[in-house]
Coordinates of N, CA, C and O in Angstrom, one line a residue:
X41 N 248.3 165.3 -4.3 CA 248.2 163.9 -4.4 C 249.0 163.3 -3.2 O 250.2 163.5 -3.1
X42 N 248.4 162.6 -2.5 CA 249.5 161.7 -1.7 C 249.3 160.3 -1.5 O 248.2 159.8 -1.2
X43 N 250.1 159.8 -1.7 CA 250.4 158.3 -1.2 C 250.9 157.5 -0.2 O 251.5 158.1 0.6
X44 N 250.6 155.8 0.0 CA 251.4 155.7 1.2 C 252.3 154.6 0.7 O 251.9 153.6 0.1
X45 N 253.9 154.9 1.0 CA 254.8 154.2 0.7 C 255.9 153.3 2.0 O 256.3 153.4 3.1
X46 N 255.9 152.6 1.3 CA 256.6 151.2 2.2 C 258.0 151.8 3.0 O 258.8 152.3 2.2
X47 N 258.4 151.8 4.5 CA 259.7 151.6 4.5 C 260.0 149.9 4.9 O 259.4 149.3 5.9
X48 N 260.9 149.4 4.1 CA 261.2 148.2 4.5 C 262.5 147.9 5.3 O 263.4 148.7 5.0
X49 N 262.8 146.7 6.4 CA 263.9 146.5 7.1 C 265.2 145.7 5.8 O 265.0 144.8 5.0
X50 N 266.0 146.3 6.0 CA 267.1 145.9 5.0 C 267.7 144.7 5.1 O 268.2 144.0 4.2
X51 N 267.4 144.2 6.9 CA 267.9 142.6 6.5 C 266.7 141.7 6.4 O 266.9 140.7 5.8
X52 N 265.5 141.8 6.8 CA 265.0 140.6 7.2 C 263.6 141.4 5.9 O 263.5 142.5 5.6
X53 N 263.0 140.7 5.6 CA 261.8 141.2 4.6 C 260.5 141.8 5.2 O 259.3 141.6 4.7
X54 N 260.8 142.5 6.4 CA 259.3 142.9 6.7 C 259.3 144.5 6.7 O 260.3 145.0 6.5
X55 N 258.3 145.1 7.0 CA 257.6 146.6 6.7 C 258.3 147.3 8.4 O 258.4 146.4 9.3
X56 N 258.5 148.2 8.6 CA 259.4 148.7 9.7 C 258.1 149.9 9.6 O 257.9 150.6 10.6
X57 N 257.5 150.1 8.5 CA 257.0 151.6 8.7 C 256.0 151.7 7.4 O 255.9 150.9 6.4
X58 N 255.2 153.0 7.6 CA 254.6 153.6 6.3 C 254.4 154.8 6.4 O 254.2 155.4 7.4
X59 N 254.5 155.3 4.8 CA 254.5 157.0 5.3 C 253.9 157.4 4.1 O 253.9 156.8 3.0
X60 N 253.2 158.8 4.2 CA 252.8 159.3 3.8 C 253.5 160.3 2.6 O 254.0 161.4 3.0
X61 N 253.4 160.1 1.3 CA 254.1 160.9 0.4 C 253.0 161.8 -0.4 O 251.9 161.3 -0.8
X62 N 253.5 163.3 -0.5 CA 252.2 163.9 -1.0 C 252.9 164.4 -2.7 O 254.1 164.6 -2.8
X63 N 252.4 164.5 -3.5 CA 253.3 164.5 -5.0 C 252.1 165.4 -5.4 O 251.0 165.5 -4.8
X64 N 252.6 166.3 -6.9 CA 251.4 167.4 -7.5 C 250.7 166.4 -8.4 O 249.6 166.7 -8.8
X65 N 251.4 165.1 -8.7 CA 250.9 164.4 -9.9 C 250.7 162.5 -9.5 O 251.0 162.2 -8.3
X66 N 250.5 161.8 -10.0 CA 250.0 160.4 -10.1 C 251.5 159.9 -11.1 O 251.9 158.8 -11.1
X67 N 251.9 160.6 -11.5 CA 253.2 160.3 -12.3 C 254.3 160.0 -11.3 O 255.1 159.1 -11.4
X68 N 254.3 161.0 -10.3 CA 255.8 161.2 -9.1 C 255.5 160.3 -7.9 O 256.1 160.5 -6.9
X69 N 254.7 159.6 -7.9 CA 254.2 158.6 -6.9 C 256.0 157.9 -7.1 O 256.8 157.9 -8.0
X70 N 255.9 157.4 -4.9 CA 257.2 156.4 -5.0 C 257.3 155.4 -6.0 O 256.3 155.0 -6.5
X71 N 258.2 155.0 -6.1 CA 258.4 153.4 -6.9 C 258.2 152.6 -5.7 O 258.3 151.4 -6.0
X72 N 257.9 152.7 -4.5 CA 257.7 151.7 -3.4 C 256.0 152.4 -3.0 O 255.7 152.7 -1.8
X73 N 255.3 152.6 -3.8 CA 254.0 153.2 -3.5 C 252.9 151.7 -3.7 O 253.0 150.8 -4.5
X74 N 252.1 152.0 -2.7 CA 251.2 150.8 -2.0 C 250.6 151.1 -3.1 O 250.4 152.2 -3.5
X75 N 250.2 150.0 -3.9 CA 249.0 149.9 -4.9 C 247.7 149.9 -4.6 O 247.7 150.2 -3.4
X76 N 246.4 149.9 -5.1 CA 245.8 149.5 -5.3 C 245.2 148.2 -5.5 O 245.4 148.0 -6.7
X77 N 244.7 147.1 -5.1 CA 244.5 145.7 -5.5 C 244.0 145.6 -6.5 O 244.6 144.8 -7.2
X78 N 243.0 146.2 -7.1 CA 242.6 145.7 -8.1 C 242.4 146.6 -9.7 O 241.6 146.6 -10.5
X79 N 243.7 147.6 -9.5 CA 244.4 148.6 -10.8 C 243.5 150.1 -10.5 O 243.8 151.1 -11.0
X80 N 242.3 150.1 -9.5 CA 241.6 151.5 -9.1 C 242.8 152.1 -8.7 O 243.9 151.6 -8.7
X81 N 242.3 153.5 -8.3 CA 243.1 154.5 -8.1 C 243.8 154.4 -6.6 O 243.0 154.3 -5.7
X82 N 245.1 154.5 -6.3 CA 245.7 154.5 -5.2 C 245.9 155.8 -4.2 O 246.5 155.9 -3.1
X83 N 245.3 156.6 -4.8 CA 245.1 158.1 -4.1 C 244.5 158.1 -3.2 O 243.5 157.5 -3.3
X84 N 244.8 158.7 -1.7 CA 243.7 158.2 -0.7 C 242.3 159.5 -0.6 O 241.3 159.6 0.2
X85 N 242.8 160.1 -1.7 CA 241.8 161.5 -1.8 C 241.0 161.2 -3.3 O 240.1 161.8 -3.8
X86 N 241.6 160.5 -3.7 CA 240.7 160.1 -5.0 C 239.2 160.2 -5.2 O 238.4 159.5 -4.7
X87 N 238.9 161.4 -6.0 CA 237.7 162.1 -5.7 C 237.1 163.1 -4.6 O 236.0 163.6 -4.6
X88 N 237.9 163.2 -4.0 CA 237.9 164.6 -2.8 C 238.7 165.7 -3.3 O 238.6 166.8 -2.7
X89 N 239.3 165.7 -4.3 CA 240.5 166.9 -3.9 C 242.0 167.0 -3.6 O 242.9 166.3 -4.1
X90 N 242.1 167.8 -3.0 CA 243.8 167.9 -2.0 C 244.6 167.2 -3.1 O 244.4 166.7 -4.2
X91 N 246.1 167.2 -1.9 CA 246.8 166.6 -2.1 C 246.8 164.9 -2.7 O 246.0 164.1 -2.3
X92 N 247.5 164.7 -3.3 CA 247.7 163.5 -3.9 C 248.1 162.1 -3.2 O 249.3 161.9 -3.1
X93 N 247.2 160.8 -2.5 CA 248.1 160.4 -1.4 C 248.0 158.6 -2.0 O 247.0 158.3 -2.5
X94 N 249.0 157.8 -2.0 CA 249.1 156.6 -2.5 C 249.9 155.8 -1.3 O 250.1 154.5 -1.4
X95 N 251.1 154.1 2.0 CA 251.5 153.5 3.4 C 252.6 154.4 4.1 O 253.0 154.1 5.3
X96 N 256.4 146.4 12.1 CA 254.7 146.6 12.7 C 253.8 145.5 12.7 O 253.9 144.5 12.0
X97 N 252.8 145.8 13.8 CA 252.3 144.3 13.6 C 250.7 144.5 13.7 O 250.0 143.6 14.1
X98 N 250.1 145.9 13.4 CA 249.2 146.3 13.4 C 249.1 147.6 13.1 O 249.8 148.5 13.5
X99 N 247.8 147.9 11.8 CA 248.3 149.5 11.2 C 246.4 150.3 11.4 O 245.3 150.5 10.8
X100 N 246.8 150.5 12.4 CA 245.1 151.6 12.9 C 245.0 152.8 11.9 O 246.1 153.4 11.7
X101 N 243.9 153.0 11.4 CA 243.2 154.6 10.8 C 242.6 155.1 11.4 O 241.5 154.5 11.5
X102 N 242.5 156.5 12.3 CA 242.1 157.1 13.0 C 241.9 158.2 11.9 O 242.7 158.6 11.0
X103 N 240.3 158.8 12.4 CA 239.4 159.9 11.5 C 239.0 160.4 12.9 O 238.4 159.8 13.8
X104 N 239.7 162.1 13.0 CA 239.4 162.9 14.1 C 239.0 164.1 13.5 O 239.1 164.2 12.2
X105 N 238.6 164.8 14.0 CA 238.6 166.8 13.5 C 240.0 167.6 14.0 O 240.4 168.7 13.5
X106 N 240.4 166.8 15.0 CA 241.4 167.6 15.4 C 242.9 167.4 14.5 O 243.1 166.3 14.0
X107 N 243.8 168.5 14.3 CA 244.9 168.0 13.5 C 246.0 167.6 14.4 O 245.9 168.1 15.5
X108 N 246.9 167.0 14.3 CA 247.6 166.0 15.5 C 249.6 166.2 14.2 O 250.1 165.8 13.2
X109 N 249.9 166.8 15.0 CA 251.3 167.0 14.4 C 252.1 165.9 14.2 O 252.7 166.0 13.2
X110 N 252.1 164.9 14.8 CA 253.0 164.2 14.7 C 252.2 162.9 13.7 O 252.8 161.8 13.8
X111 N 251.1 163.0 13.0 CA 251.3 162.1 12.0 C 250.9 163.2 10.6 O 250.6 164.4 10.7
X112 N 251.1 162.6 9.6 CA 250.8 162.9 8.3 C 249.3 162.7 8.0 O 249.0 161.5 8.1
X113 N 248.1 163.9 7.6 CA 247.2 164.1 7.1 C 247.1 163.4 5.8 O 247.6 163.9 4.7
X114 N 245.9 161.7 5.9 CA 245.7 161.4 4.8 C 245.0 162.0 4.0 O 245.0 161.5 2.9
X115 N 244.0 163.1 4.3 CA 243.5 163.7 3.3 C 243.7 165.1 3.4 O 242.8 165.8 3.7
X116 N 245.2 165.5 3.1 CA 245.9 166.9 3.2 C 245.0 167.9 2.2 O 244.6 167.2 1.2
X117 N 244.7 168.9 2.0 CA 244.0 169.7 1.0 C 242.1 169.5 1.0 O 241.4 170.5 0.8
X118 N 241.8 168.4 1.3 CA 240.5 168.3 0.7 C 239.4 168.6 1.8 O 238.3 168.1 1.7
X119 N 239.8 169.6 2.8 CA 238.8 169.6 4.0 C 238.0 168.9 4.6 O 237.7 168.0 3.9
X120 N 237.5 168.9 5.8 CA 236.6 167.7 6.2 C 237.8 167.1 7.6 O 238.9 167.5 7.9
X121 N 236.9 165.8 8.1 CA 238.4 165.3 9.2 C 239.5 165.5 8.9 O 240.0 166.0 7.8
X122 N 240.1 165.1 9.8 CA 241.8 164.6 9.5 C 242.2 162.9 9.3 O 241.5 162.1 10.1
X123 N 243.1 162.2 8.4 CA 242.9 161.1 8.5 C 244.7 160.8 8.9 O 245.5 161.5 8.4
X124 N 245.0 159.7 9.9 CA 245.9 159.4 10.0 C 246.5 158.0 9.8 O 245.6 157.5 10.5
X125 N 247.1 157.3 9.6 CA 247.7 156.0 10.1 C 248.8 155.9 11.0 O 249.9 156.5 10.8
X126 N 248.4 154.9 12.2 CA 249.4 154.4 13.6 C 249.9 153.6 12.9 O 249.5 153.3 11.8
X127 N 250.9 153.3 13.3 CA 251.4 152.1 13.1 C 252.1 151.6 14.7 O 252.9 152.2 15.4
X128 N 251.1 150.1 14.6 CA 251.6 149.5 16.5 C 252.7 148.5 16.2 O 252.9 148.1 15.0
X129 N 253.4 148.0 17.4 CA 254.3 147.0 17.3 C 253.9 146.9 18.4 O 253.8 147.8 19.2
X130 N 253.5 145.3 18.5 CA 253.0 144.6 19.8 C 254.2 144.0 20.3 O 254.6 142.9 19.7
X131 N 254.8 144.7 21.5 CA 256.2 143.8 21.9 C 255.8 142.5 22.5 O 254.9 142.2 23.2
X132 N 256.8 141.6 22.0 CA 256.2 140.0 22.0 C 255.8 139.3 20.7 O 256.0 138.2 20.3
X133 N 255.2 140.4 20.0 CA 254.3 139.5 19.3 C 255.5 138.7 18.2 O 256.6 139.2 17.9
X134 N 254.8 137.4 17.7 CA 255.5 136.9 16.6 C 255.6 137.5 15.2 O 256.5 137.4 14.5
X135 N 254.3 138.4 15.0 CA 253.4 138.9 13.7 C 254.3 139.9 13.5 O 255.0 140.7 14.2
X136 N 254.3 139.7 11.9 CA 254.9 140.6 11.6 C 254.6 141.3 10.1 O 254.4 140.3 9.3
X137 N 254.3 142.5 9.2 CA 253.8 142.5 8.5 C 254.8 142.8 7.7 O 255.8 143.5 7.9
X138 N 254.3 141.8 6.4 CA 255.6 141.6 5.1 C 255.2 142.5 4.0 O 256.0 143.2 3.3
X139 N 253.6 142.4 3.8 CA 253.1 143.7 2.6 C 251.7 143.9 2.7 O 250.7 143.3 3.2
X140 N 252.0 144.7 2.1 CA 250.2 145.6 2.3 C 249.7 145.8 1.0 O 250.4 145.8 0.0
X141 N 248.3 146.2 1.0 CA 248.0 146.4 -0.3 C 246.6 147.6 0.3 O 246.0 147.6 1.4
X142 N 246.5 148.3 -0.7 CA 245.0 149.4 -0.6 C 243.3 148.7 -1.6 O 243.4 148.5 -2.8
X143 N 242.2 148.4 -0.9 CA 241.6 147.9 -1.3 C 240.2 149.1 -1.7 O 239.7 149.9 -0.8
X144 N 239.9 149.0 -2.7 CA 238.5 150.7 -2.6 C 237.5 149.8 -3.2 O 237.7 149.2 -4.3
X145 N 236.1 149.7 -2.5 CA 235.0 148.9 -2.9 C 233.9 149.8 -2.7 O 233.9 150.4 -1.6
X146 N 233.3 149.9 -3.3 CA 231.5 150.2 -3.4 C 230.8 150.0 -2.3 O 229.9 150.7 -1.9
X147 N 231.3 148.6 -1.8 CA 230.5 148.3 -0.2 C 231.3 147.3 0.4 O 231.9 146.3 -0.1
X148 N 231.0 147.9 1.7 CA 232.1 147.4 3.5 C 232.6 146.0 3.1 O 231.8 145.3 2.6
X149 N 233.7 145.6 3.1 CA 234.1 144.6 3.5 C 234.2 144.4 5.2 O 234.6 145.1 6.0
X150 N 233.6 143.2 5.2 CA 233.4 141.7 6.8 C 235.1 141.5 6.6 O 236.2 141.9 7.0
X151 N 234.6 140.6 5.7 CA 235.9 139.7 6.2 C 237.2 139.9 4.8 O 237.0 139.5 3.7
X152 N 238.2 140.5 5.1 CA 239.4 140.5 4.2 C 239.6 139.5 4.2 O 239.1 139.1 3.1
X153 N 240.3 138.3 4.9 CA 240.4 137.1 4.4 C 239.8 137.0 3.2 O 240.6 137.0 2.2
X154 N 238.4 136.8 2.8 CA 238.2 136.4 1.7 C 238.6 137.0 0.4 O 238.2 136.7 -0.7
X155 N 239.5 138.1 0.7 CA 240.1 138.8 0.1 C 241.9 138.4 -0.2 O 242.8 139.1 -0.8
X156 N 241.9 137.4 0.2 CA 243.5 136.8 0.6 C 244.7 137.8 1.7 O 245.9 137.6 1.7
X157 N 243.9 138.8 2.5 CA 244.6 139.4 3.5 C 244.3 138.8 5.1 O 243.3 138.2 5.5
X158 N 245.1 139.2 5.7 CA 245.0 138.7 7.2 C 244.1 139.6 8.0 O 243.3 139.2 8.9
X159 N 244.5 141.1 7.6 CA 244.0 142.1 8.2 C 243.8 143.2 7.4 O 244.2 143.2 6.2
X160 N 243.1 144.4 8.1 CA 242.7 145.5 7.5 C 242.7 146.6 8.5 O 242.5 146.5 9.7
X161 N 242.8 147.7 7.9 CA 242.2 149.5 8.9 C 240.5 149.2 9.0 O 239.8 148.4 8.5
X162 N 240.5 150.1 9.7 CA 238.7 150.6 9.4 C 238.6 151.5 8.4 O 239.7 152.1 8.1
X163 N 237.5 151.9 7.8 CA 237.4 152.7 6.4 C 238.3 153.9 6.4 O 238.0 154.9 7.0
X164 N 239.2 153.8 5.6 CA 239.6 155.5 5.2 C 239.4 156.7 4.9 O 240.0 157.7 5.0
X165 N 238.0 156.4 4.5 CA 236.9 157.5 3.9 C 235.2 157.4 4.6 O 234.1 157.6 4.2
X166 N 235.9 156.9 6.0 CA 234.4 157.5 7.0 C 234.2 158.5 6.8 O 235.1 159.4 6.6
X167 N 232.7 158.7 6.9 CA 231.8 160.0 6.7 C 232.3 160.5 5.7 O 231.6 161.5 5.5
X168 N 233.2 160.4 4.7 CA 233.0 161.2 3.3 C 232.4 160.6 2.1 O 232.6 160.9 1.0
X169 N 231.2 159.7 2.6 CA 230.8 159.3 0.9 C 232.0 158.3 0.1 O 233.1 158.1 0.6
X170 N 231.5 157.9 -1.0 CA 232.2 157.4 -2.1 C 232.4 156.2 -2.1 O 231.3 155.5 -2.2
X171 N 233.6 155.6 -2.1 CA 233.9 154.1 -1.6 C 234.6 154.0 -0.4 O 235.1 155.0 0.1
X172 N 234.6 152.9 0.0 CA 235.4 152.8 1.2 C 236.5 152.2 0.6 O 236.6 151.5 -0.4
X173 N 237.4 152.8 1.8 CA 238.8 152.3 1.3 C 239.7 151.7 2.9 O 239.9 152.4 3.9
X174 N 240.0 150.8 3.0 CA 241.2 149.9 3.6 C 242.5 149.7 3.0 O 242.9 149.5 1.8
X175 N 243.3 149.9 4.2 CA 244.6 149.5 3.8 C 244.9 147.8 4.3 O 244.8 147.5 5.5
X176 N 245.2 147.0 3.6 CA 245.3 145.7 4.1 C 246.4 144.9 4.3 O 247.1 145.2 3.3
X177 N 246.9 144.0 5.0 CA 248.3 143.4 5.1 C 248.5 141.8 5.2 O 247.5 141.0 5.1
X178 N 249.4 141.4 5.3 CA 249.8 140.0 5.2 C 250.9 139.7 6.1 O 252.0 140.3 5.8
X179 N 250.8 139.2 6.8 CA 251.8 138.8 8.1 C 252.8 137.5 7.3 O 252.6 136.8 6.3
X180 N 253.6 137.6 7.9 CA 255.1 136.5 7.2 C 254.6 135.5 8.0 O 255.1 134.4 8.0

């Protein structure tokens, strides 16, 4: 099982980072583990398998074949791509991201705004079937 969990900056209230926690169970998820929006399952393999997975001013999802050491495999165990999350910091920018949420739908979301987020990844679960899943954020 793995999740993605918040690191936050200790003086000011925004997100510094996100990482990948992998747990045997849905029980040992962090206490700072990215929810779900709407109470579905926060696992980023939820229905694949593997490992158990539940998280700047911009957070890219990249789906390659190749495995890349220096980030954490969002879908560790369940074969198929590799999934990772960047995380960018646009020097200059004002934006800053305060919290995130994981969104899993039936079909693509356009536009997250209408979702009450600013932004989103591209699907988490390209080419595997199922639902699509986004991770989504809110700028301060």
């Amino acid at each position: 099982m793995a999740f993605l969990s918040t690191k936050m900056d200790k003086n000011v209230p925004v997100i510094k980072g996100i990482q990948v926690v992998y747990t045997s169970s849905s029980s040992k998820k962090p206490p700072n583990a990215i929810a779900e929006m709407y109470g579905m399952s926060a696992d980023i393999n939820s229905g694949f398998g593997g490992d158990y997975t539940e998280g700047v001013t911009k957070i890219r999802s990249v789906v390659q074949m190749s495995w890349n050491s220096a980030y954490s495999d969002l879908a560790a165990g369940s074969g198929g791509d590799y999934r990772y999350l960047k995380m960018e910091k646009e020097i200059g920018s004002s934006k800053r991201i305060k919290s995130v949420g994981l969104l899993r739908s039936s079909k693509h979301i356009k536009d997250i705004r209408e979702f009450g987020w600013d932004e989103r990844t591209s699907d988490i679960n390209e080419n595997r079937g199922g639902n699509y899943l986004y991770l989504c954020w809110k700028y301060l």
